[in-house]
Amino acid sequence: MTDVTELTVGVFGGTGPQGRGLALRWARAGIDVVLGSRSAERGEAAAAEVRALAGDVRCRGLDNRDAAAAADVVLVAVPWEGHAALLESLRDELVGKIVIDCVNPLGFDKQGPFALPVAEGSAAQQAEKLLPESRVTAAFHHVSAVHLADLSIAEMATDVLVLGDDREATDVVRALADAIPGMRGIYGGRLRNAHQVEALTANLIAINRRYKAHAGVRITDL
Amino acid sequence: MTDVTELTVGVFGGTGPQGRGLALRWARAGIDVVLGSRSAERGEAAAAEVRALAGDVRCRGLDNRDAAAAADVVLVAVPWEGHAALLESLRDELVGKIVIDCVNPLGFDKQGPFALPVAEGSAAQQAEKLLPESRVTAAFHHVSAVHLADLSIAEMATDVLVLGDDREATDVVRALADAIPGMRGIYGGRLRNAHQVEALTANLIAINRRYKAHAGVRITDL
């Protein structure tokens, strides 16, 4: 199994709830975390918040380009609207690196959430197309940002579906899920099956609204 | 809560593993089950198998048209290839009735399973279009047919996402899930969010192949 505490994980969108929540949990698990932002100052401000919450951890902020260069693995947790532009801008820095896409292309109207059509099939496949020399995976779509941020919740009690066509890369990403207490990384299929995993977030939001919950997913019989 | 033992549930595709498995579990739960088939003889032969396995239960076979007429609620568990033709042929019999679509439009190639594109968005939305006077829901996509058929498994230990735009109808379908020990029916969003629930079956099949399991889904924090 990969020793993930030897990795540096870059987080894009670390100022948003999903990115910051995962950065917080990874830092607490002993992983070196670098938060990327449009400016190094904003990245460092977000990192300072993580350090204030998590204590003596390795978490620093850089601008996106420097964060990409510093990281072994990156998590893409930016809003869908900025997804393509960010990845295009970091193509060179991300050559050969493992990219974890957790972006959910969703729309909202009076009837609630729904999945947006994506020309490439899914956000993850868009990433694969824009980063042909990176090792693109998809994971962490269904993890509650509210639960991640609440350190009184010691065990995350949820599974993470990890998709990708590169076995070694999905194994590393699974290990990054396993590093967070209560979380379990499960291989969830090839990248061409990412659309439904991203889109299922619309269903989880509908569940959250109906049941006033922060729903996640567990896979049974494993 | 709906008393589902007062309902007659029709099952189309009751000679296939998913339909037969759910018929078996519902019959054991005290529900009156009618298996529809192209011929009454084949339907009755499948019903005789259910009775042989399940003991003193109410399960009979009819041809599809008579089964639709006899049922209060119907489960559509036919292969995707025959989905549209079957529903078109039963439009009149299904007026005003609750229809549960559990069909997963999937393809398979050398790289494994994948979701097929559906012009209407999903099998469930195709059903809604073909049956404008029925109350169409989508549910039971992720239940292992192997586990359903194995009566040594007393508790199904899985959740069923129930989708639809008619609250009373989704409540009845949820109650039909709750009637099977260990199973829990959870409202999972509007019918327009059915595609990803159907397509997620491709991921569960990929999981089954990797882990040699019969994977299902539980929703956490509920």
Coordinates of C-alpha atoms in Angstrom, one line a residue:
Chain A
M1 CA 0.0 0.0 0.0
T2 CA 1.1 3.5 -0.8
D3 CA 2.5 5.5 2.2
V4 CA 0.6 8.6 1.5
T5 CA 2.4 10.6 4.2
E6 CA 5.3 10.7 1.8
L7 CA 3.1 12.5 -0.7
T8 CA 2.6 16.3 -1.2
V9 CA -1.1 16.8 -2.2
G10 CA -2.1 20.0 -3.9
V11 CA -5.6 21.2 -3.6
F12 CA -7.2 23.5 -6.2
G13 CA -10.3 25.1 -4.8
G14 CA -9.0 25.0 -1.3
T15 CA -10.9 28.1 -0.5
G16 CA -14.2 26.3 -1.2
P17 CA -15.9 23.9 1.3
Q18 CA -15.0 20.6 -0.4
G19 CA -11.4 21.4 -1.1
R20 CA -10.8 23.0 2.3
G21 CA -12.5 20.1 4.1
L22 CA -10.4 17.5 2.4
A23 CA -7.2 19.6 2.9
L24 CA -8.0 19.8 6.6
R25 CA -8.5 16.0 7.0
W26 CA -5.4 15.1 4.9
A27 CA -3.3 17.5 6.9
R28 CA -4.5 16.0 10.1
A29 CA -3.6 12.6 8.7
G30 CA 0.0 13.7 8.4
I31 CA 0.0 14.5 4.7
D32 CA 1.8 17.5 3.3
V33 CA -0.9 19.7 1.8
V34 CA -0.5 22.7 -0.5
L35 CA -3.5 24.9 -1.2
G36 CA -3.5 26.5 -4.6
S37 CA -5.3 29.8 -5.2
R38 CA -5.3 32.5 -7.8
S39 CA -2.9 34.4 -5.6
A40 CA -0.4 33.1 -3.1
E41 CA -1.8 35.4 -0.5
R42 CA -5.3 33.9 -0.7
G43 CA -3.8 30.4 -0.7
E44 CA -1.7 31.2 2.4
A45 CA -4.8 32.7 4.1
A46 CA -6.7 29.5 3.6
A47 CA -3.8 27.4 4.7
A48 CA -3.5 29.5 7.9
E49 CA -7.2 28.6 8.6
V50 CA -6.4 24.9 8.2
R51 CA -3.5 25.2 10.5
A52 CA -5.5 27.1 13.1
L53 CA -8.1 24.3 13.0
A54 CA -5.9 21.3 12.7
G55 CA -2.9 22.2 14.9
D56 CA 0.6 21.1 14.1
V57 CA 0.2 20.1 10.5
R58 CA 2.0 20.7 7.2
C59 CA -0.3 23.0 5.2
R60 CA 0.8 26.0 3.1
G61 CA -0.6 28.2 0.4
L62 CA 0.8 29.0 -3.0
D63 CA -0.5 30.4 -6.3
N64 CA -2.0 27.6 -8.5
R65 CA 1.0 27.2 -10.7
D66 CA 3.5 26.9 -7.8
A67 CA 1.1 24.5 -6.0
A68 CA 0.8 22.3 -9.1
A69 CA 4.6 22.2 -9.4
A70 CA 5.1 21.4 -5.7
A71 CA 2.5 18.6 -5.6
D72 CA 2.8 14.8 -6.4
V73 CA -1.0 14.5 -6.5
V74 CA -3.6 17.2 -7.0
L75 CA -7.2 17.4 -6.1
V76 CA -9.4 19.6 -8.4
A77 CA -12.2 20.9 -6.4
V78 CA -13.0 24.2 -8.2
P79 CA -16.5 25.3 -9.4
W80 CA -17.5 23.6 -12.7
E81 CA -17.5 27.1 -14.3
G82 CA -13.8 27.4 -13.8
H83 CA -12.8 23.8 -14.4
A84 CA -11.6 23.9 -18.0
A85 CA -9.7 27.2 -17.7
L86 CA -7.8 26.1 -14.6
L87 CA -6.7 22.8 -16.0
E88 CA -5.6 24.3 -19.3
S89 CA -3.5 26.8 -17.4
L90 CA -1.7 24.1 -15.5
R91 CA -1.1 21.5 -18.2
D92 CA 2.7 21.7 -18.1
E93 CA 3.0 21.6 -14.3
L94 CA 0.7 18.5 -14.1
V95 CA 2.5 16.3 -16.6
G96 CA 3.0 12.9 -15.2
K97 CA 1.1 13.7 -12.0
I98 CA -2.0 12.1 -10.5
V99 CA -5.0 14.4 -10.8
I100 CA -8.1 13.7 -8.7
D101 CA -11.2 15.4 -10.1
C102 CA -14.1 15.7 -7.7
V103 CA -16.1 18.3 -9.6
N104 CA -19.8 17.8 -9.9
P105 CA -21.3 19.7 -12.9
L106 CA -24.8 20.5 -11.5
G107 CA -27.5 23.0 -12.2
F108 CA -30.3 24.2 -9.9
D109 CA -33.7 25.5 -10.7
K110 CA -37.1 25.6 -8.9
Q111 CA -37.3 21.9 -8.9
G112 CA -33.9 21.4 -7.3
P113 CA -30.6 20.0 -8.4
F114 CA -30.0 18.3 -11.8
A115 CA -26.9 17.1 -13.7
L116 CA -25.6 19.3 -16.4
P117 CA -24.7 17.8 -19.8
V118 CA -20.9 17.8 -20.4
A119 CA -19.6 17.5 -23.9
E120 CA -16.8 15.2 -22.9
G121 CA -19.1 13.0 -20.9
S122 CA -18.1 14.2 -17.4
A123 CA -15.8 16.6 -15.7
A124 CA -13.3 13.9 -15.2
Q125 CA -13.2 13.1 -18.9
Q126 CA -12.9 16.8 -19.7
A127 CA -9.8 16.8 -17.4
E128 CA -8.5 13.7 -19.2
K129 CA -8.8 15.5 -22.5
L130 CA -7.2 18.7 -21.3
L131 CA -4.4 17.0 -19.5
P132 CA -3.4 14.2 -21.8
E133 CA 0.0 13.6 -20.1
S134 CA -1.5 13.5 -16.6
R135 CA -2.9 10.5 -14.8
V136 CA -6.5 11.5 -14.3
T137 CA -8.8 9.9 -11.7
A138 CA -12.2 10.9 -10.3
A139 CA -13.1 10.6 -6.6
F140 CA -14.4 12.3 -3.5
H141 CA -17.7 13.5 -5.1
H142 CA -20.0 12.5 -2.4
V143 CA -18.2 13.5 0.8
S144 CA -20.1 16.0 2.9
A145 CA -18.2 19.2 3.2
V146 CA -20.1 20.0 6.4
H147 CA -18.9 16.7 8.0
L148 CA -15.3 17.2 6.7
A149 CA -15.2 20.7 8.4
D150 CA -16.6 19.4 11.7
L151 CA -13.7 18.0 13.6
S152 CA -16.0 16.7 16.3
I153 CA -16.8 14.0 13.7
A154 CA -13.8 11.7 14.2
E155 CA -15.0 9.1 11.7
M156 CA -16.2 10.1 8.3
A157 CA -18.2 6.9 7.9
T158 CA -18.5 7.0 4.1
D159 CA -17.0 5.4 1.1
V160 CA -15.2 7.1 -1.8
L161 CA -15.6 5.7 -5.3
V162 CA -12.3 6.0 -7.1
L163 CA -12.5 5.9 -10.9
G164 CA -9.7 5.7 -13.5
D165 CA -8.0 3.7 -16.1
D166 CA -4.5 3.7 -14.4
R167 CA -4.5 1.0 -11.7
E168 CA -1.5 2.5 -9.8
A169 CA -3.1 5.9 -9.8
T170 CA -6.4 4.7 -8.5
D171 CA -4.6 2.7 -5.8
V172 CA -2.8 5.9 -4.6
V173 CA -6.1 7.8 -4.6
R174 CA -7.8 4.9 -2.7
A175 CA -5.0 5.2 -0.1
L176 CA -5.6 8.9 0.2
A177 CA -9.3 8.1 1.1
D178 CA -8.2 5.4 3.5
A179 CA -5.9 7.9 5.2
I180 CA -9.0 9.8 6.5
P181 CA -10.5 7.9 9.5
G182 CA -13.8 6.2 8.7
M183 CA -13.4 6.7 5.0
R184 CA -12.8 3.8 2.6
G185 CA -11.5 4.2 -0.9
I186 CA -13.1 1.7 -3.4
Y187 CA -12.3 1.2 -7.0
G188 CA -15.5 2.3 -8.8
G189 CA -14.8 1.7 -12.5
R190 CA -13.2 3.3 -15.5
L191 CA -13.2 7.0 -16.2
R192 CA -15.9 6.6 -18.8
N193 CA -18.2 5.7 -16.0
A194 CA -17.5 9.0 -14.1
H195 CA -20.6 10.9 -15.3
Q196 CA -23.1 9.0 -13.2
V197 CA -20.9 9.3 -10.1
E198 CA -20.7 13.1 -10.5
A199 CA -24.4 13.4 -11.3
L200 CA -25.4 11.3 -8.3
T201 CA -24.5 14.3 -6.2
A202 CA -27.8 15.8 -7.4
N203 CA -29.6 12.9 -5.9
L204 CA -27.7 13.2 -2.6
I205 CA -28.6 16.9 -2.5
A206 CA -32.3 16.0 -3.0
I207 CA -31.9 13.5 -0.2
N208 CA -30.4 16.1 2.0
R209 CA -33.3 18.5 1.4
R210 CA -35.9 15.9 2.0
Y211 CA -34.3 14.3 5.1
K212 CA -32.4 17.2 6.5
A213 CA -29.2 15.2 6.3
H214 CA -25.6 15.2 5.0
A215 CA -25.9 12.1 3.0
G216 CA -23.0 10.0 1.8
V217 CA -22.7 6.6 0.2
R218 CA -21.5 3.2 1.5
I219 CA -21.0 0.3 -0.8
T220 CA -22.4 -2.9 0.7
D221 CA -21.0 -6.5 0.6
L222 CA -17.4 -5.3 0.6
Chain B
M1 CA -47.6 4.4 5.9
T2 CA -49.1 2.4 3.1
D3 CA -50.1 -1.1 4.0
V4 CA -48.5 -2.9 1.1
T5 CA -50.0 -6.2 1.9
E6 CA -53.2 -4.8 0.5
L7 CA -51.6 -4.2 -2.9
T8 CA -51.3 -6.5 -5.9
V9 CA -47.9 -6.0 -7.4
G10 CA -47.4 -7.0 -11.1
V11 CA -43.9 -7.9 -12.2
F12 CA -42.9 -7.7 -15.8
G13 CA -39.7 -9.5 -16.5
G14 CA -40.5 -12.0 -13.7
T15 CA -38.6 -14.7 -15.6
G16 CA -35.4 -12.6 -15.3
P17 CA -33.2 -12.6 -12.2
Q18 CA -34.1 -9.1 -10.9
G19 CA -37.8 -9.5 -11.4
R20 CA -38.0 -13.0 -10.1
G21 CA -35.9 -12.1 -7.0
L22 CA -38.1 -9.1 -6.1
A23 CA -41.2 -11.2 -6.7
L24 CA -39.9 -13.8 -4.4
R25 CA -39.1 -11.4 -1.6
W26 CA -42.4 -9.5 -1.9
A27 CA -44.4 -12.7 -1.9
R28 CA -42.7 -13.8 1.3
A29 CA -43.6 -10.4 2.8
G30 CA -47.2 -11.2 2.3
I31 CA -47.8 -9.2 -0.8
D32 CA -50.0 -10.5 -3.6
V33 CA -47.7 -10.9 -6.7
V34 CA -48.6 -11.4 -10.3
L35 CA -45.9 -12.3 -12.7
G36 CA -46.5 -11.1 -16.3
S37 CA -45.0 -12.9 -19.3
R38 CA -45.6 -13.1 -23.0
S39 CA -47.7 -16.2 -22.4
A40 CA -49.7 -17.0 -19.4
E41 CA -48.1 -20.4 -19.3
R42 CA -44.6 -19.0 -19.0
G43 CA -45.8 -16.6 -16.3
E44 CA -47.4 -19.4 -14.4
A45 CA -44.3 -21.6 -14.6
A46 CA -42.2 -18.7 -13.1
A47 CA -44.9 -18.2 -10.4
A48 CA -44.8 -21.9 -9.6
E49 CA -41.0 -21.6 -9.0
V50 CA -41.6 -18.7 -6.7
R51 CA -44.2 -20.7 -4.7
A52 CA -41.9 -23.7 -4.6
L53 CA -39.1 -21.5 -3.0
A54 CA -41.2 -19.3 -0.9
G55 CA -43.9 -21.7 0.5
D56 CA -47.4 -20.6 1.2
V57 CA -47.5 -17.2 -0.7
R58 CA -49.7 -15.5 -3.1
C59 CA -48.0 -15.6 -6.5
R60 CA -49.6 -16.4 -9.8
G61 CA -48.6 -16.0 -13.5
L62 CA -50.6 -14.3 -16.2
D63 CA -49.9 -12.9 -19.7
N64 CA -48.6 -9.3 -19.6
R65 CA -51.9 -7.7 -20.4
D66 CA -53.9 -9.6 -17.7
A67 CA -51.1 -9.0 -15.2
A68 CA -51.2 -5.3 -15.8
A69 CA -54.9 -5.2 -15.5
A70 CA -54.8 -7.2 -12.2
A71 CA -52.1 -5.1 -10.5
D72 CA -52.2 -1.9 -8.5
V73 CA -48.5 -1.3 -8.9
V74 CA -46.2 -2.8 -11.5
L75 CA -42.4 -3.3 -11.6
V76 CA -40.8 -3.1 -15.0
A77 CA -37.8 -5.4 -14.9
V78 CA -37.4 -6.4 -18.6
P79 CA -34.3 -6.1 -20.7
W80 CA -33.7 -2.6 -22.0
E81 CA -34.1 -3.9 -25.5
G82 CA -37.7 -4.7 -24.9
H83 CA -38.6 -1.8 -22.6
A84 CA -40.3 0.6 -25.0
A85 CA -42.3 -2.0 -26.9
L86 CA -43.6 -3.6 -23.7
L87 CA -44.7 -0.3 -22.2
E88 CA -46.4 0.8 -25.4
S89 CA -48.4 -2.4 -25.5
L90 CA -49.7 -1.9 -21.9
R91 CA -50.5 1.8 -22.0
D92 CA -54.2 1.4 -21.5
E93 CA -54.0 -1.2 -18.7
L94 CA -51.5 0.9 -16.8
V95 CA -53.6 4.2 -16.8
G96 CA -53.6 5.6 -13.2
K97 CA -51.3 2.9 -11.8
I98 CA -47.9 3.2 -10.2
V99 CA -45.1 2.0 -12.4
I100 CA -41.7 1.2 -10.9
D101 CA -39.0 1.2 -13.5
C102 CA -35.8 -0.6 -12.5
V103 CA -34.3 -1.0 -16.0
N104 CA -30.6 -0.2 -16.4
P105 CA -29.7 0.7 -20.0
L106 CA -26.1 -0.7 -20.1
G107 CA -23.7 -1.9 -22.7
F108 CA -20.7 -4.1 -22.3
D109 CA -17.4 -4.3 -24.3
K110 CA -13.9 -5.5 -23.7
Q111 CA -13.4 -2.7 -21.1
G112 CA -16.5 -3.8 -19.1
P113 CA -19.8 -2.2 -18.5
F114 CA -20.9 1.3 -19.5
A115 CA -24.1 3.4 -19.6
L116 CA -25.9 3.6 -22.8
P117 CA -27.3 7.0 -24.0
V118 CA -31.1 7.2 -23.8
A119 CA -32.9 9.8 -26.0
E120 CA -35.4 10.5 -23.2
G121 CA -32.6 10.8 -20.6
S122 CA -33.2 7.5 -18.8
A123 CA -35.3 4.4 -19.0
A124 CA -37.6 5.9 -16.4
Q125 CA -38.2 9.0 -18.4
Q126 CA -38.9 6.9 -21.5
A127 CA -41.5 5.1 -19.4
E128 CA -43.0 8.5 -18.4
K129 CA -43.2 9.5 -22.0
L130 CA -44.8 6.3 -23.1
L131 CA -47.2 6.1 -20.2
P132 CA -48.4 9.7 -19.8
E133 CA -51.4 8.6 -17.7
S134 CA -49.4 6.4 -15.3
R135 CA -47.6 7.4 -12.1
V136 CA -44.0 6.5 -13.1
T137 CA -41.3 6.1 -10.5
A138 CA -37.7 4.6 -10.7
A139 CA -36.3 2.2 -8.0
F140 CA -34.6 -1.1 -7.2
H141 CA -31.8 -0.6 -9.7
H142 CA -29.0 -1.6 -7.4
V143 CA -30.4 -4.7 -5.6
S144 CA -28.3 -7.8 -6.1
A145 CA -30.4 -10.4 -7.9
V146 CA -28.1 -13.1 -6.5
H147 CA -28.8 -12.0 -2.9
L148 CA -32.5 -11.7 -3.6
A149 CA -32.7 -15.3 -4.8
D150 CA -30.7 -16.6 -1.9
L151 CA -33.2 -17.0 0.9
S152 CA -30.4 -17.9 3.4
I153 CA -29.8 -14.1 3.3
A154 CA -32.6 -13.0 5.7
E155 CA -31.7 -9.3 5.6
M156 CA -31.0 -7.6 2.3
A157 CA -28.9 -4.9 4.0
T158 CA -29.2 -2.4 1.2
D159 CA -31.0 0.9 0.4
V160 CA -33.3 1.5 -2.5
L161 CA -33.3 5.0 -4.0
V162 CA -36.9 5.8 -5.1
L163 CA -37.3 8.6 -7.7
G164 CA -40.4 10.3 -8.9
D165 CA -42.4 13.5 -9.1
D166 CA -45.5 12.1 -7.4
R167 CA -45.0 12.1 -3.6
E168 CA -47.8 9.6 -2.9
A169 CA -46.4 7.2 -5.5
T170 CA -42.8 7.4 -4.2
D171 CA -44.2 6.8 -0.7
V172 CA -45.9 3.6 -1.9
V173 CA -42.7 2.4 -3.6
R174 CA -40.6 3.2 -0.5
A175 CA -43.1 1.1 1.5
L176 CA -42.6 -1.8 -1.0
A177 CA -38.8 -1.5 -0.3
D178 CA -39.3 -1.3 3.4
A179 CA -41.5 -4.5 3.2
I180 CA -38.4 -6.6 2.4
P181 CA -36.4 -7.3 5.6
G182 CA -33.1 -5.2 5.7
M183 CA -34.1 -3.1 2.8
R184 CA -34.8 0.6 3.2
G185 CA -36.7 2.8 0.7
I186 CA -35.2 6.3 0.4
Y187 CA -36.6 9.2 -1.6
G188 CA -33.8 9.8 -4.2
G189 CA -35.0 12.8 -6.2
R190 CA -37.1 13.7 -9.2
L191 CA -37.4 11.5 -12.2
R192 CA -35.2 13.8 -14.2
N193 CA -32.3 12.6 -12.0
A194 CA -32.9 8.9 -12.8
H195 CA -30.2 8.5 -15.5
Q196 CA -27.3 8.5 -13.0
V197 CA -29.1 6.1 -10.7
E198 CA -29.6 3.7 -13.6
A199 CA -26.1 4.2 -14.9
L200 CA -24.5 3.7 -11.5
T201 CA -25.2 0.0 -12.0
A202 CA -22.2 0.0 -14.4
N203 CA -20.0 1.1 -11.5
L204 CA -21.5 -1.5 -9.2
I205 CA -20.8 -4.2 -11.8
A206 CA -17.2 -2.9 -12.1
I207 CA -16.9 -3.1 -8.3
N208 CA -18.3 -6.7 -8.3
R209 CA -15.7 -7.7 -10.9
R210 CA -12.8 -6.2 -9.0
Y211 CA -13.8 -7.3 -5.5
K212 CA -15.8 -10.5 -6.3
A213 CA -18.8 -9.1 -4.5
H214 CA -22.5 -8.4 -4.9
A215 CA -22.3 -4.7 -4.2
G216 CA -25.2 -2.6 -3.2
V217 CA -25.6 0.9 -1.9
R218 CA -26.4 2.4 1.6
I219 CA -27.0 6.1 2.1
T220 CA -25.3 7.4 5.2
D221 CA -26.4 9.9 7.8
L222 CA -30.1 8.8 7.5

